[in-house]
CSV table of C-alpha atoms and ligand atoms in Angstrom, one decimal:
chain,number,residue,atom,x,y,z
A,20,MET,CA,34.0,-16.6,0.4
A,21,ILE,CA,31.4,-18.9,-1.2
A,22,ASP,CA,31.1,-20.7,2.1
A,23,TRP,CA,30.4,-17.3,3.8
A,24,ILE,CA,27.8,-16.4,1.2
A,25,VAL,CA,25.9,-19.7,1.5
A,26,HIS,CA,25.5,-19.2,5.2
A,27,TRP,CA,23.6,-16.0,4.8
A,28,PRO,CA,20.0,-16.3,5.8
A,29,THR,CA,19.2,-16.2,2.1
A,30,TRP,CA,15.6,-17.4,2.3
A,31,GLU,CA,14.6,-14.8,5.0
A,32,LEU,CA,16.4,-12.1,3.1
A,33,MET,CA,14.6,-13.1,-0.1
A,34,ARG,CA,11.3,-12.8,1.7
A,35,VAL,CA,12.0,-9.4,3.2
A,36,ILE,CA,13.4,-8.1,-0.1
A,37,GLY,CA,10.4,-9.5,-2.0
A,38,PHE,CA,7.9,-7.7,0.2
A,39,GLY,CA,10.0,-4.5,0.1
A,40,SER,CA,9.9,-4.7,-3.8
A,41,TYR,CA,6.1,-5.3,-3.8
A,42,MET,CA,5.5,-2.2,-1.6
A,43,LEU,CA,7.9,0.0,-3.7
A,44,ILE,CA,6.1,-1.1,-6.9
A,45,ALA,CA,2.7,-0.5,-5.3
A,46,ALA,CA,3.7,3.0,-4.1
A,47,GLY,CA,5.4,3.7,-7.4
A,48,ILE,CA,2.2,2.9,-9.3
A,49,CYS,CA,0.1,5.0,-7.0
A,50,LEU,CA,2.5,8.0,-7.7
A,51,GLY,CA,2.3,7.2,-11.5
A,52,ILE,CA,-1.5,7.5,-11.3
A,53,LEU,CA,-1.4,10.6,-9.2
A,54,TYR,CA,0.9,12.2,-11.9
A,55,SER,CA,-1.9,12.2,-14.3
A,56,PHE,CA,-4.1,14.2,-11.8
A,57,PRO,CA,-4.2,18.0,-12.2
A,58,ALA,CA,-1.8,19.8,-9.8
A,59,ALA,CA,-1.9,23.4,-8.7
A,60,LYS,CA,1.9,23.8,-8.9
A,61,PRO,CA,4.2,22.4,-11.7
A,62,GLN,CA,6.7,21.5,-8.9
A,63,THR,CA,4.1,19.1,-7.4
A,64,LYS,CA,3.9,17.2,-10.8
A,65,LYS,CA,7.7,17.1,-11.0
A,66,THR,CA,8.0,15.6,-7.5
A,67,ARG,CA,5.4,13.0,-8.2
A,68,TYR,CA,7.2,12.0,-11.4
A,69,ARG,CA,10.6,11.8,-9.7
A,70,LEU,CA,9.2,9.7,-6.9
A,71,HIS,CA,7.3,7.5,-9.3
A,72,THR,CA,10.5,6.8,-11.2
A,73,LEU,CA,12.6,6.3,-8.0
A,74,PHE,CA,10.1,3.8,-6.4
A,75,THR,CA,9.5,1.8,-9.5
A,76,ASN,CA,13.2,1.5,-10.4
A,77,ALA,CA,14.1,0.5,-6.8
A,78,GLY,CA,11.1,-2.0,-6.8
A,79,MET,CA,12.4,-3.6,-10.0
A,80,ALA,CA,16.0,-3.8,-8.6
A,81,LEU,CA,14.8,-5.4,-5.4
A,82,GLY,CA,12.4,-7.7,-7.3
A,83,LEU,CA,15.4,-9.0,-9.4
A,84,ALA,CA,17.5,-9.5,-6.3
A,85,HIS,CA,14.6,-11.4,-4.6
A,86,GLY,CA,14.1,-13.6,-7.7
A,87,LEU,CA,17.8,-14.5,-7.9
A,88,LEU,CA,18.4,-15.2,-4.2
A,89,PRO,CA,16.7,-18.7,-4.3
A,90,VAL,CA,19.5,-19.8,-6.6
A,91,ILE,CA,22.0,-19.5,-3.9
A,92,SER,CA,19.7,-20.6,-1.1
A,93,ILE,CA,20.6,-23.8,0.7
A,94,TYR,CA,17.1,-23.9,2.4
A,95,SER,CA,15.2,-24.5,-0.8
A,96,PRO,CA,17.5,-24.1,-3.8
A,97,PHE,CA,16.1,-23.2,-7.2
A,98,ALA,CA,17.9,-24.1,-10.5
A,99,TRP,CA,18.5,-21.2,-12.9
A,100,LYS,CA,15.9,-22.7,-15.3
A,101,GLU,CA,13.2,-22.6,-12.5
A,102,VAL,CA,13.8,-18.9,-12.0
A,103,LEU,CA,14.3,-17.7,-15.6
A,104,VAL,CA,11.8,-19.9,-17.4
A,105,PRO,CA,8.2,-18.9,-16.4
A,106,PHE,CA,6.2,-21.9,-14.9
A,107,ALA,CA,9.3,-24.3,-14.9
A,108,ALA,CA,9.7,-24.3,-11.0
A,109,VAL,CA,9.2,-27.7,-9.4
A,110,HIS,CA,7.2,-26.3,-6.5
A,111,HIS,CA,4.2,-24.0,-7.1
A,112,PRO,CA,5.1,-23.6,-10.8
A,113,VAL,CA,2.2,-21.2,-11.5
A,114,LEU,CA,2.8,-18.9,-8.5
A,115,ASN,CA,6.6,-18.9,-9.1
A,116,GLY,CA,5.9,-18.3,-12.9
A,117,LEU,CA,3.9,-15.2,-12.1
A,118,GLY,CA,6.9,-13.9,-10.2
A,119,THR,CA,9.2,-14.5,-13.2
A,120,LEU,CA,6.7,-12.9,-15.6
A,121,ALA,CA,6.3,-9.9,-13.2
A,122,ALA,CA,10.1,-9.5,-13.1
A,123,TYR,CA,10.4,-9.5,-16.9
A,124,GLY,CA,7.4,-7.1,-17.2
A,125,ALA,CA,9.1,-4.8,-14.7
A,126,ILE,CA,12.3,-4.7,-16.7
A,127,VAL,CA,10.3,-3.9,-19.9
A,128,LEU,CA,8.5,-1.1,-18.1
A,129,VAL,CA,11.6,0.5,-16.6
A,130,PHE,CA,13.7,0.4,-19.8
A,131,SER,CA,10.8,1.4,-22.2
A,132,SER,CA,10.4,4.4,-19.9
A,133,ASP,CA,14.1,5.3,-20.1
A,134,PHE,CA,13.8,5.3,-23.9
A,135,ARG,CA,10.4,6.8,-24.2
A,136,HIS,CA,11.4,9.9,-26.1
A,137,LYS,CA,12.6,7.6,-28.8
A,138,ILE,CA,9.3,5.7,-29.1
A,139,ALA,CA,5.9,7.1,-30.5
A,140,LYS,CA,4.0,8.5,-27.5
A,141,LYS,CA,0.9,6.4,-28.0
A,142,LEU,CA,3.0,3.2,-28.4
A,143,TRP,CA,4.9,4.0,-25.2
A,144,TYR,CA,1.7,4.7,-23.3
A,145,ALA,CA,0.1,1.5,-24.5
A,146,SER,CA,3.2,-0.4,-23.3
A,147,HIS,CA,3.2,1.5,-20.0
A,148,LEU,CA,-0.4,0.1,-19.2
A,149,LEU,CA,1.5,-3.2,-18.8
A,150,ALA,CA,2.1,-1.9,-15.3
A,151,TYR,CA,-1.5,-3.1,-14.3
A,152,PRO,CA,-1.1,-6.8,-15.2
A,153,VAL,CA,2.5,-6.7,-13.8
A,154,PHE,CA,1.2,-5.4,-10.5
A,155,ALA,CA,-1.6,-8.0,-10.5
A,156,ALA,CA,1.0,-10.8,-11.1
A,157,THR,CA,3.2,-9.5,-8.2
A,158,PHE,CA,0.2,-9.4,-5.9
A,159,VAL,CA,-1.0,-13.0,-6.7
A,160,HIS,CA,2.6,-14.2,-6.5
A,161,GLY,CA,3.4,-12.6,-3.2
A,162,TYR,CA,0.0,-13.0,-1.5
A,163,PHE,CA,-0.5,-16.7,-2.3
A,164,LEU,CA,3.1,-17.9,-2.2
A,165,GLY,CA,4.5,-15.8,0.6
A,166,SER,CA,4.9,-17.4,4.1
A,167,ASP,CA,4.3,-13.9,5.6
A,168,THR,CA,0.7,-13.7,4.4
A,169,LYS,CA,-0.2,-15.5,7.5
A,170,LEU,CA,0.6,-12.3,9.5
A,171,LEU,CA,-2.3,-10.0,9.9
A,172,ALA,CA,-0.2,-6.8,9.5
A,173,ILE,CA,1.1,-8.1,6.1
A,174,ARG,CA,-2.4,-9.0,5.0
A,175,TRP,CA,-3.6,-5.5,5.8
A,176,MET,CA,-0.7,-4.0,3.8
A,177,TYR,CA,-1.7,-6.1,0.8
A,178,LEU,CA,-5.3,-5.0,1.2
A,179,LEU,CA,-4.4,-1.4,1.6
A,180,SER,CA,-2.2,-1.4,-1.5
A,181,ILE,CA,-5.0,-3.0,-3.7
A,182,ALA,CA,-7.5,-0.5,-2.3
A,183,MET,CA,-5.3,2.5,-3.0
A,184,ILE,CA,-4.5,1.4,-6.6
A,185,VAL,CA,-8.1,0.4,-7.4
A,186,THR,CA,-9.5,3.7,-6.0
A,187,LEU,CA,-6.9,5.9,-7.7
A,188,THR,CA,-7.4,4.1,-11.0
A,189,ALA,CA,-11.2,4.5,-10.8
A,190,VAL,CA,-10.8,8.3,-10.2
A,191,ARG,CA,-8.1,8.6,-12.8
A,192,PHE,CA,-10.2,7.1,-15.7
A,193,ALA,CA,-13.7,8.3,-14.5
A,194,ILE,CA,-13.1,11.8,-13.1
A,195,VAL,CA,-9.7,13.1,-14.2
A,196,PRO,CA,-10.7,13.6,-17.9
A,197,GLN,CA,-13.7,15.7,-16.7
A,198,TRP,CA,-11.5,17.8,-14.4
A,199,LYS,CA,-9.0,18.4,-17.2
A,200,ALA,CA,-11.8,19.4,-19.7
A,201,ALA,CA,-13.4,21.8,-17.2
A,202,GLY,CA,-9.9,23.3,-16.5
A,203,MET,CA,-9.3,23.9,-20.3
A,204,GLN,CA,-12.7,25.6,-20.6
A,205,ARG,CA,-12.0,27.9,-17.7
A,206,LYS,CA,-8.6,28.7,-19.3
A,207,MET,CA,-10.2,29.4,-22.7
A,208,LYS,CA,-12.8,31.7,-21.1
A,209,ARG,CA,-10.0,33.6,-19.3
A,210,THR,CA,-7.9,34.1,-22.4
A,211,GLY,CA,-11.0,34.7,-24.6
A,212,ALA,CA,-9.9,32.0,-27.1
B,329,LIG,C1,9.2,-8.1,-9.6
B,329,LIG,C2,9.3,-9.4,-9.2
B,329,LIG,C3,8.9,-10.0,-7.9
B,329,LIG,C4,8.2,-9.5,-6.8
B,329,LIG,C5,7.8,-8.0,-6.6
B,329,LIG,C6,8.0,-10.5,-5.8
B,329,LIG,C7,7.4,-10.3,-4.6
B,329,LIG,C8,7.2,-11.3,-3.6
B,329,LIG,C9,6.6,-11.2,-2.4
B,329,LIG,C10,5.9,-9.9,-1.9
B,329,LIG,C11,6.6,-12.4,-1.7
B,329,LIG,C12,6.1,-12.7,-0.3
B,329,LIG,C13,7.2,-12.7,0.7
B,329,LIG,C14,6.7,-13.4,2.0
B,329,LIG,O1,5.6,-13.3,2.4
B,329,LIG,O2,7.5,-14.2,2.5
B,329,LIG,C15,7.3,-13.3,-2.6
B,329,LIG,C16,7.6,-14.6,-2.3
B,329,LIG,C17,8.3,-15.5,-3.1
B,329,LIG,N1,8.9,-15.3,-4.3
B,329,LIG,FE1,8.7,-13.5,-5.3
B,329,LIG,N2,8.6,-11.7,-6.3
B,329,LIG,C18,9.1,-11.4,-7.6
B,329,LIG,C19,9.8,-12.3,-8.4
B,329,LIG,C20,10.1,-13.6,-8.1
B,329,LIG,C21,10.8,-14.5,-8.9
B,329,LIG,C22,11.4,-14.2,-10.3
B,329,LIG,C23,11.0,-15.7,-8.2
B,329,LIG,C24,11.7,-17.0,-8.6
B,329,LIG,C25,11.0,-17.8,-9.3
B,329,LIG,C26,10.3,-15.6,-6.9
B,329,LIG,C27,10.2,-16.5,-5.9
B,329,LIG,C28,9.6,-16.4,-4.7
B,329,LIG,C29,9.4,-17.5,-3.7
B,329,LIG,C30,9.9,-18.8,-3.8
B,329,LIG,C31,8.6,-16.9,-2.7
B,329,LIG,C32,8.1,-17.6,-1.4
B,329,LIG,C33,9.0,-17.2,-0.2
B,329,LIG,C34,8.4,-17.7,1.1
B,329,LIG,O3,7.7,-17.0,1.7
B,329,LIG,O4,8.8,-18.8,1.5
B,329,LIG,N3,9.8,-14.3,-6.9
B,329,LIG,N4,7.7,-12.7,-3.7
């Protein structure tokens, strides 16, 4: 059985899973930001929230699988310490360390969201903003460490994901509060409050 497992193309699997995790996390963050945008129908908000949770949870699960695969790889094996302790890897300690920190950050984000009704709202929201540095860490880790970055299509996907997140974040913090305030004023006028 062990013999069968060590002959898996673990390094290739690890790369594919790592990129899949990155894309799911990027899409999940976009959906999380979109959730704070006003929506005409409550159903739209619900769908955004459901997909945000699905994508970020799946991204975290794949990220963990990707991080653990080097331990059983025969191509370039990692010791447990190199994977679990940030910046302890023999090769590219900083870039690998960012991957480890991103994985821990993703775990904190997913589990703090599961228990968010038991935490003060402001505290939960402040902790949820950790998503931005976690995403930045996964980007730097994947882009600068990944062998697939040499492929043009992959570089475009990284660029697109960054452009989407930066644009949505700018709109979210610069414009959404004004939309919401205008919507409230219209509602108050209608109800005569
Ligand atoms: C949420 C956590 C993580 C995400 C989203 C992530 C994502 C990625 C991505 C997108 C790549 C580029 C794949 C490629 O182009 O080939 C990559 C490469 C890599 N990651 Fe991670 N990673 C994470 C955690 C980790 C951890 C904990 C380790 C272990 C220290 C690790 C080790 C590596 C290695 C060694 C590579 C280079 C593979 C190669 O191209 O040869 N990653 N990662």
